[in-house]
CSV table of C-alpha atoms and ligand atoms in Angstrom, one decimal:
chain,number,residue,atom,x,y,z
A,1,UNK,CA,13.2,-53.3,28.5
A,2,UNK,CA,15.9,-50.7,29.0
A,3,UNK,CA,18.6,-53.3,29.6
A,4,UNK,CA,22.0,-52.4,28.3
A,5,UNK,CA,25.2,-54.3,27.8
A,6,UNK,CA,28.5,-52.4,27.6
A,7,UNK,CA,31.9,-53.9,26.7
A,8,UNK,CA,35.2,-52.1,27.0
A,9,UNK,CA,38.9,-52.9,27.0
A,10,UNK,CA,41.7,-51.2,28.8
A,11,UNK,CA,45.3,-51.6,29.9
A,12,UNK,CA,46.6,-51.6,33.4
A,13,UNK,CA,48.3,-48.4,34.4
A,14,UNK,CA,51.8,-49.6,35.4
A,15,UNK,CA,52.4,-46.4,37.5
A,16,UNK,CA,49.5,-47.0,39.8
A,17,UNK,CA,49.2,-49.9,42.2
A,18,UNK,CA,46.3,-52.4,41.7
A,19,UNK,CA,44.7,-54.2,44.6
A,20,UNK,CA,42.3,-56.6,43.0
A,21,UNK,CA,40.5,-57.9,46.1
A,22,UNK,CA,39.9,-54.2,47.1
A,23,UNK,CA,38.6,-53.4,43.6
A,24,UNK,CA,36.3,-56.4,43.6
A,25,UNK,CA,34.8,-55.4,46.9
A,26,UNK,CA,33.9,-52.0,45.4
A,27,UNK,CA,32.5,-53.6,42.3
A,28,UNK,CA,30.2,-55.9,44.4
A,29,UNK,CA,29.1,-53.2,46.7
A,30,UNK,CA,28.2,-50.6,43.9
A,31,UNK,CA,27.0,-53.0,41.2
A,32,UNK,CA,24.7,-55.0,43.5
A,33,UNK,CA,23.2,-51.8,44.7
A,34,UNK,CA,22.3,-50.8,41.1
A,35,UNK,CA,21.4,-54.3,39.9
A,36,UNK,CA,24.3,-54.2,37.5
A,37,UNK,CA,26.0,-57.6,36.7
A,38,UNK,CA,28.9,-58.6,34.5
A,39,UNK,CA,32.3,-60.1,34.2
A,40,UNK,CA,35.8,-58.7,34.3
A,41,UNK,CA,38.7,-60.6,32.7
A,42,UNK,CA,42.2,-59.5,33.8
A,43,UNK,CA,45.2,-61.2,32.2
A,44,UNK,CA,47.7,-59.2,34.4
A,45,UNK,CA,48.2,-56.5,31.8
A,46,UNK,CA,44.8,-55.7,30.3
A,47,UNK,CA,41.1,-55.7,31.3
A,48,UNK,CA,38.1,-56.8,29.3
A,49,UNK,CA,34.9,-56.0,31.1
A,50,UNK,CA,31.1,-56.3,30.5
A,51,UNK,CA,28.5,-54.3,32.4
A,52,UNK,CA,24.9,-55.2,32.1
A,53,UNK,CA,21.9,-53.4,33.7
A,54,UNK,CA,19.7,-50.4,33.3
A,55,UNK,CA,21.0,-47.7,30.8
A,56,UNK,CA,21.4,-45.0,33.5
A,57,UNK,CA,23.1,-47.4,35.9
A,58,UNK,CA,25.5,-48.9,33.3
A,59,UNK,CA,26.3,-45.4,32.0
A,60,UNK,CA,27.0,-44.0,35.5
A,61,UNK,CA,29.3,-46.9,36.5
A,62,UNK,CA,31.1,-46.7,33.1
A,63,UNK,CA,31.9,-43.0,33.5
A,64,UNK,CA,33.3,-43.7,36.9
A,65,UNK,CA,35.4,-46.6,35.6
A,66,UNK,CA,36.6,-44.5,32.6
A,67,UNK,CA,38.0,-41.8,35.0
A,68,UNK,CA,39.9,-44.4,37.1
A,69,UNK,CA,43.7,-43.8,37.1
A,70,UNK,CA,44.3,-47.5,37.6
A,71,UNK,CA,43.9,-48.2,33.9
A,72,UNK,CA,44.6,-46.4,30.6
A,73,UNK,CA,43.8,-46.6,26.9
A,74,UNK,CA,40.2,-47.3,27.6
A,75,UNK,CA,38.4,-48.4,24.4
A,76,UNK,CA,34.6,-48.7,24.3
A,77,UNK,CA,34.0,-51.8,22.2
A,78,UNK,CA,30.2,-51.9,22.2
A,79,UNK,CA,27.2,-50.6,24.1
A,80,UNK,CA,23.7,-51.7,23.1
A,81,UNK,CA,20.2,-52.6,24.3
A,82,UNK,CA,19.7,-56.3,25.0
A,83,UNK,CA,16.7,-58.4,25.7
A,84,UNK,CA,18.5,-60.6,28.3
A,85,UNK,CA,21.6,-60.6,30.5
A,86,UNK,CA,24.4,-62.8,29.4
A,87,UNK,CA,26.1,-62.6,32.8
A,88,UNK,CA,23.2,-62.5,35.3
A,89,UNK,CA,24.9,-64.4,38.1
A,90,UNK,CA,27.6,-62.1,39.4
A,91,UNK,CA,27.5,-58.5,40.4
A,92,UNK,CA,31.0,-58.7,38.9
A,93,UNK,CA,32.6,-62.0,38.1
A,94,UNK,CA,36.4,-61.9,38.1
A,95,UNK,CA,38.3,-64.1,35.7
A,96,UNK,CA,42.1,-63.7,36.2
A,97,UNK,CA,45.1,-65.0,34.4
A,98,UNK,CA,45.9,-66.7,31.1
A,99,UNK,CA,46.4,-70.4,31.9
A,100,UNK,CA,46.2,-73.1,29.2
A,101,UNK,CA,42.4,-73.5,29.6
A,102,UNK,CA,42.0,-69.7,29.0
A,103,UNK,CA,44.3,-69.8,26.0
A,104,UNK,CA,42.3,-72.6,24.6
A,105,UNK,CA,39.1,-70.6,24.9
A,106,UNK,CA,40.7,-67.6,23.1
A,107,UNK,CA,42.0,-70.0,20.4
A,108,UNK,CA,38.4,-71.3,19.9
A,109,UNK,CA,37.3,-67.9,18.6
A,110,UNK,CA,40.5,-66.2,17.4
A,111,UNK,CA,43.6,-67.1,15.4
A,112,UNK,CA,45.8,-66.3,18.4
A,113,UNK,CA,45.4,-66.2,22.1
A,114,UNK,CA,46.9,-62.7,22.4
A,115,UNK,CA,44.4,-61.0,20.1
A,116,UNK,CA,44.1,-57.3,20.4
A,117,UNK,CA,40.4,-56.7,21.4
A,118,UNK,CA,40.4,-53.4,19.4
A,119,UNK,CA,40.6,-55.4,16.2
A,120,UNK,CA,38.0,-58.1,16.6
A,121,UNK,CA,34.2,-58.2,16.9
A,122,UNK,CA,32.3,-57.6,20.1
A,123,UNK,CA,30.3,-60.8,19.4
A,124,UNK,CA,33.5,-62.9,19.4
A,125,UNK,CA,34.8,-61.3,22.6
A,126,UNK,CA,31.4,-62.0,24.3
A,127,UNK,CA,31.7,-65.6,23.2
A,128,UNK,CA,35.1,-65.8,24.9
A,129,UNK,CA,33.8,-64.1,28.0
A,130,UNK,CA,30.8,-66.4,28.2
A,131,UNK,CA,33.1,-69.4,28.0
A,132,UNK,CA,35.4,-67.9,30.6
A,133,UNK,CA,32.4,-67.3,32.9
A,134,UNK,CA,31.6,-71.0,32.7
A,135,UNK,CA,35.0,-71.6,34.4
A,136,UNK,CA,33.9,-69.5,37.4
A,137,UNK,CA,31.0,-71.8,38.2
B,201,FMN,C1,39.3,-52.3,35.5
B,201,FMN,C2,38.3,-51.7,36.5
B,201,FMN,C3,37.0,-52.1,36.6
B,201,FMN,C4,36.1,-51.5,37.5
B,201,FMN,N1,34.9,-52.0,37.6
B,201,FMN,C5,34.0,-51.4,38.4
B,201,FMN,C6,32.6,-51.9,38.5
B,201,FMN,O1,32.2,-52.8,37.9
B,201,FMN,N2,31.8,-51.2,39.4
B,201,FMN,C7,32.3,-50.2,40.2
B,201,FMN,O2,31.5,-49.7,41.0
B,201,FMN,N3,33.5,-49.7,40.1
B,201,FMN,C8,34.4,-50.3,39.3
B,201,FMN,N4,35.7,-49.9,39.2
B,201,FMN,C9,36.1,-48.8,40.2
B,201,FMN,C10,35.7,-47.4,39.8
B,201,FMN,O3,36.6,-46.9,38.8
B,201,FMN,C11,35.6,-46.5,41.0
B,201,FMN,O4,36.9,-46.5,41.6
B,201,FMN,C12,34.6,-46.9,42.0
B,201,FMN,O5,33.3,-47.1,41.3
B,201,FMN,C13,34.4,-45.9,43.1
B,201,FMN,O6,33.4,-46.4,44.0
B,201,FMN,P1,33.3,-45.7,45.4
B,201,FMN,O7,33.0,-44.3,45.2
B,201,FMN,O8,32.2,-46.5,46.0
B,201,FMN,O9,34.6,-46.0,46.1
B,201,FMN,C14,36.6,-50.4,38.3
B,201,FMN,C15,37.9,-50.0,38.2
B,201,FMN,C16,38.7,-50.6,37.3
B,201,FMN,C17,40.2,-50.1,37.2
């Protein structure tokens, strides 16, 4: 009950430096304190992130993320109540890069491996992220 999944897409702000290890430390600290889990895919230019947890907690973290100068053009793709977490294992799993295996996963669900997340369904994006998360195990 009261479990929410939020999916958004954004682009790296080229004018602001990005320290991924530092960012992940913050994610782990804050998310684990609020029982929020999820996955963050970063291909070097863009982010695709899922946050799962209580409505208030997901909402609070998302508002902070949306105000962060390190990324721009933040597009909320989906936010809905769910019965079960899809990404229960990580306070925030990080999947980085676009190697051949990653391209193959995108091509499993989309016509091209550089699909614009704004133009496709949240369900298909979640399929991709779930397959990417299997690579993190
Ligand atoms: C792409 C991206 C993803 C982020 N994901 C999270 C996250 O999952 N959890 C989180 O607490 N902060 C996340 N942040 C950082 C927040 O924007 C913000 O800097 C942070 O929550 C501040 O936490 P602090 O007050 O503990 O330093 C993210 C930032 C970016 C750019």
